[in-house]
CSV table of C-alpha atoms and ligand atoms in Angstrom, one decimal:
chain,number,residue,atom,x,y,z
A,532,MET,CA,111.2,81.8,95.3
A,533,ASN,CA,111.6,83.2,92.1
A,534,LEU,CA,111.4,87.0,90.7
A,535,GLU,CA,110.6,88.1,87.4
A,536,THR,CA,110.9,90.9,85.5
A,537,GLU,CA,110.4,91.9,81.7
A,538,ARG,CA,113.5,90.1,80.3
A,539,LEU,CA,114.9,88.5,83.2
A,540,LEU,CA,114.2,85.7,85.9
A,541,LEU,CA,115.6,85.9,89.6
A,542,ARG,CA,115.9,82.4,90.5
A,543,GLU,CA,117.4,79.9,92.6
A,544,TRP,CA,121.0,78.5,91.9
A,545,ARG,CA,121.5,75.4,90.3
A,546,ASP,CA,124.6,73.1,89.9
A,547,ALA,CA,124.5,73.9,85.8
A,548,ASP,CA,125.2,77.5,86.8
A,549,ARG,CA,128.6,76.6,88.9
A,550,ASP,CA,130.8,77.1,85.5
A,551,ALA,CA,129.4,80.5,84.2
A,552,PHE,CA,129.6,82.1,87.5
A,553,ALA,CA,133.3,80.2,88.1
A,554,ALA,CA,134.4,81.9,84.9
A,555,ILE,CA,132.6,85.2,86.0
A,556,VAL,CA,133.9,86.0,89.3
A,557,ALA,CA,137.2,84.9,87.8
A,558,ASP,CA,137.5,87.7,85.2
A,559,PRO,CA,139.7,90.6,86.4
A,560,HIS,CA,137.9,93.0,84.8
A,561,VAL,CA,134.7,92.2,86.4
A,562,MET,CA,136.1,91.7,89.7
A,563,ARG,CA,138.5,95.0,89.6
A,564,PHE,CA,136.5,96.5,92.2
A,565,TYR,CA,136.9,93.7,94.6
A,566,PRO,CA,140.4,93.0,96.1
A,567,ALA,CA,141.0,89.6,94.0
A,568,THR,CA,139.3,87.5,91.6
A,569,ARG,CA,137.9,84.2,92.6
A,570,SER,CA,139.4,80.4,91.9
A,571,ARG,CA,137.2,77.8,90.9
A,572,ALA,CA,136.6,76.7,94.8
A,573,GLU,CA,135.8,80.0,96.1
A,574,ALA,CA,133.2,80.7,93.3
A,575,ASP,CA,131.8,77.1,94.4
A,576,ALA,CA,131.8,78.5,98.1
A,577,TRP,CA,130.1,82.0,97.2
A,578,ILE,CA,127.5,79.8,95.5
A,579,ASP,CA,127.1,77.5,98.3
A,580,LYS,CA,126.5,80.7,100.6
A,581,MET,CA,124.3,82.6,99.0
A,582,ILE,CA,122.4,78.9,99.1
A,583,GLU,CA,122.7,78.8,102.6
A,584,GLY,CA,121.5,82.0,103.0
A,585,ARG,CA,118.2,81.6,101.5
A,586,ALA,CA,117.7,78.3,103.5
A,587,ASN,CA,118.5,80.5,106.8
A,588,GLY,CA,117.0,83.6,105.6
A,589,THR,CA,120.1,85.7,106.2
A,590,GLY,CA,120.1,86.5,102.4
A,591,GLN,CA,118.2,86.5,99.2
A,592,PHE,CA,120.8,86.5,96.4
A,593,LEU,CA,119.5,84.6,93.0
A,594,ALA,CA,120.8,84.0,90.0
A,595,VAL,CA,120.0,86.3,87.1
A,596,GLU,CA,118.5,84.5,84.0
A,597,ARG,CA,118.0,86.2,80.9
A,598,LYS,CA,114.2,84.9,79.8
A,599,SER,CA,115.2,84.9,75.7
A,600,ASP,CA,117.9,82.4,75.9
A,601,GLY,CA,118.3,81.0,79.1
A,602,ALA,CA,122.0,82.7,80.2
A,603,MET,CA,122.7,83.0,83.4
A,604,LEU,CA,124.2,86.4,83.7
A,605,GLY,CA,125.2,86.8,87.4
A,606,LEU,CA,123.6,88.1,90.8
A,607,THR,CA,121.6,90.1,92.6
A,608,GLY,CA,119.5,90.3,95.3
A,609,THR,CA,119.7,91.2,99.2
A,610,ALA,CA,121.0,89.8,102.4
A,611,ASP,CA,122.1,91.0,106.3
A,612,ILE,CA,125.1,92.8,106.2
A,613,ASN,CA,127.3,90.8,107.6
A,614,PHE,CA,129.6,93.1,109.6
A,615,ALA,CA,129.4,96.4,111.4
A,616,ILE,CA,128.6,99.7,109.7
A,617,PRO,CA,127.4,101.9,112.7
A,618,THR,CA,125.6,104.0,110.0
A,619,ALA,CA,123.5,101.1,108.1
A,620,PRO,CA,120.5,99.1,108.8
A,621,LYS,CA,120.7,95.2,108.3
A,622,LEU,CA,119.7,95.0,104.5
A,623,GLU,CA,122.3,95.7,101.7
A,624,ILE,CA,121.3,95.2,97.8
A,625,GLY,CA,124.4,93.9,95.3
A,626,TRP,CA,124.9,92.9,91.8
A,627,VAL,CA,127.6,91.1,89.9
A,628,LEU,CA,127.3,90.1,85.9
A,629,GLY,CA,129.4,89.0,83.5
A,630,GLN,CA,130.6,91.6,81.5
A,631,ASP,CA,129.0,90.6,78.2
A,632,TYR,CA,125.8,91.5,79.8
A,633,TRP,CA,126.9,95.3,81.0
A,634,GLY,CA,125.6,98.3,79.4
A,635,GLN,CA,122.0,97.0,78.7
A,636,GLY,CA,120.3,98.2,82.0
A,637,TYR,CA,120.4,94.5,83.3
A,638,ALA,CA,121.3,95.0,86.9
A,639,PRO,CA,119.0,97.9,87.3
A,640,GLU,CA,115.9,95.6,86.1
A,641,ALA,CA,116.8,92.9,88.2
A,642,ALA,CA,118.0,94.7,91.3
A,643,ARG,CA,114.7,96.5,91.2
A,644,ALA,CA,112.9,93.3,91.4
A,645,ALA,CA,115.0,92.4,94.5
A,646,LEU,CA,114.1,96.1,95.9
A,647,GLU,CA,110.5,95.6,95.6
A,648,HIS,CA,110.9,92.3,97.5
A,649,ALA,CA,112.5,93.2,100.1
A,650,PHE,CA,110.1,96.3,100.7
A,651,THR,CA,107.0,94.3,99.7
A,652,GLN,CA,107.9,91.0,101.3
A,653,LEU,CA,110.5,91.2,103.8
A,654,ASN,CA,109.2,94.7,105.3
A,655,ALA,CA,112.9,95.9,105.5
A,656,PRO,CA,112.4,99.6,107.0
A,657,GLU,CA,115.3,100.7,104.9
A,658,VAL,CA,117.7,99.0,102.0
A,659,VAL,CA,121.3,100.2,101.6
A,660,ALA,CA,123.8,99.4,98.5
A,661,PHE,CA,127.5,100.2,99.3
A,662,THR,CA,130.8,99.9,97.2
A,663,ALA,CA,134.5,101.2,96.5
A,664,ARG,CA,134.1,104.9,96.4
A,665,VAL,CA,135.8,104.0,92.7
A,666,ASN,CA,133.4,101.7,91.5
A,667,LEU,CA,131.2,104.1,89.4
A,668,PRO,CA,129.3,101.9,87.0
A,669,SER,CA,127.7,100.2,90.5
A,670,GLN,CA,126.8,103.6,91.7
A,671,ARG,CA,124.9,104.4,88.6
A,672,VAL,CA,122.7,101.1,89.2
A,673,MET,CA,122.2,102.6,92.7
A,674,GLN,CA,121.3,106.0,91.4
A,675,LYS,CA,119.4,104.2,88.7
A,676,LEU,CA,117.2,102.4,91.6
A,677,GLY,CA,116.8,105.7,93.6
A,678,LEU,CA,119.1,104.8,95.9
A,679,VAL,CA,120.8,108.1,97.5
A,680,ARG,CA,124.4,108.7,98.7
A,681,ASP,CA,124.8,109.7,102.0
A,682,PRO,CA,128.2,110.7,102.5
A,683,ALA,CA,128.2,111.0,106.2
A,684,ALA,CA,128.0,107.0,106.1
A,685,ASP,CA,131.3,106.9,104.2
A,686,PHE,CA,133.1,104.2,105.8
A,687,ASP,CA,136.7,102.4,104.9
A,688,HIS,CA,136.0,98.8,104.7
A,689,PRO,CA,137.0,96.8,107.5
A,690,ARG,CA,138.1,93.7,105.5
A,691,ILE,CA,140.4,95.5,103.2
A,692,PRO,CA,144.0,96.5,104.5
A,693,GLU,CA,144.9,100.2,105.2
A,694,GLY,CA,146.2,102.0,102.3
A,695,HIS,CA,144.6,99.8,99.9
A,696,PRO,CA,142.9,101.7,96.8
A,697,LEU,CA,139.6,99.8,97.6
A,698,ARG,CA,139.2,100.7,101.1
A,699,ALA,CA,137.3,104.0,101.0
A,700,HIS,CA,133.8,102.8,100.4
A,701,VAL,CA,130.5,105.1,99.7
A,702,LEU,CA,126.8,104.0,101.1
A,703,TYR,CA,123.6,105.1,99.4
A,704,ARG,CA,119.9,104.3,100.9
A,705,LEU,CA,116.9,104.1,100.0
A,706,ALA,CA,114.1,104.0,102.9
A,707,ASN,CA,110.7,101.9,102.3
A,708,PRO,CA,108.3,103.8,100.6
A,709,GLN,CA,105.7,102.2,102.2
A,710,GLY,CA,106.7,103.3,105.6
B,190,COA,C1,127.8,96.9,88.2
B,190,COA,C2,127.6,96.2,87.1
B,190,COA,C3,126.3,95.3,87.5
B,190,COA,C4,126.2,97.0,86.2
B,190,COA,O1,125.6,96.2,85.2
B,190,COA,P1,124.9,96.8,83.7
B,190,COA,O2,123.6,95.8,84.0
B,190,COA,O3,126.1,96.8,83.1
B,190,COA,O4,124.3,97.9,84.6
B,190,COA,P2,123.7,99.2,83.7
B,190,COA,O5,123.6,98.7,82.0
B,190,COA,O6,122.8,100.0,84.3
B,190,COA,O7,125.1,99.8,83.6
B,190,COA,C5,125.4,100.6,84.6
B,190,COA,C6,126.7,101.7,84.6
B,190,COA,O8,128.0,100.6,84.3
B,190,COA,C7,128.9,101.3,83.2
B,190,COA,N1,128.8,100.6,82.0
B,190,COA,C8,128.0,100.1,81.1
B,190,COA,N2,128.6,99.5,80.0
B,190,COA,C9,129.8,99.1,80.5
B,190,COA,C10,131.0,98.4,80.3
B,190,COA,N3,130.5,97.9,79.0
B,190,COA,N4,132.1,98.5,80.7
B,190,COA,C11,132.6,99.7,81.8
B,190,COA,N5,131.5,99.8,82.3
B,190,COA,C12,130.4,99.8,81.5
B,190,COA,C13,128.3,103.0,82.9
B,190,COA,O9,128.5,103.7,83.6
B,190,COA,C14,127.0,102.5,83.0
B,190,COA,O10,126.1,104.1,83.7
B,190,COA,P3,124.9,104.4,82.6
B,190,COA,O11,124.1,103.6,82.2
B,190,COA,O12,124.8,105.9,83.2
B,190,COA,O13,126.1,104.9,81.2
B,190,COA,C15,128.1,95.4,86.6
B,190,COA,O14,129.2,96.7,86.0
B,190,COA,C16,128.9,94.5,86.9
B,190,COA,O15,128.9,93.4,87.3
B,190,COA,N6,130.2,94.9,87.5
B,190,COA,C17,131.3,94.0,88.4
B,190,COA,C18,130.8,93.8,89.6
B,190,COA,C19,130.5,94.8,90.7
B,190,COA,O16,131.5,96.2,90.6
B,190,COA,N7,129.8,94.6,91.2
B,190,COA,C20,129.1,95.5,92.3
B,190,COA,C21,130.3,95.4,93.5
B,190,COA,S1,129.4,96.3,94.7
């Protein structure tokens, strides 16, 4: 499955993406809203998990490629939420781009295609996005996509220790406009 936008391709992961992806998720600035940066082995395992998710139908995270020069910018897509959030349905949408590519609207452009795919091809009744409360850039992407914050669904991430500044999460939602 490939998705295409004006400037971007969302496509399957390739081995040739592994160096660029590892550099992105080893960058402390990119990862400042995650508990830690990722080692090369963890970056490879992350890609492997995205490929596995596509194979077993639990995830649709794809590589984002810029059409003009073939650069691999990062990831976006949807996936089943793999821990319990009582107030959320099954599907989340997410994104991570290398910092050289920020501020040009690439994340919302790519994610809009993934959202459309979730609604029209996966027939998801609703898609949510969540992030650390302090991650305002990611919340801007959610807002640009038309997702709306549901303060009643704020939650503490179960995998982040109590007292950690990234534990408090916010959740945004959008129902499938096709009903
Ligand atoms: C969140 C992210 C994907 C946004 O991608 P993007 O393509 O830059 O998105 P946009 O161009 O629409 O910018 C979104 C917001 O990012 C912020 N932003 C833009 N350029 C930035 C920069 N160079 N440095 C810091 N923040 C920046 C702005 O708040 C912007 O909002 P605005 O357009 O209203 O000014 C990107 O910042 C990223 O990969 N962050 C690290 C990973 C992450 O936190 N992922 C989400 C986990 S839930």
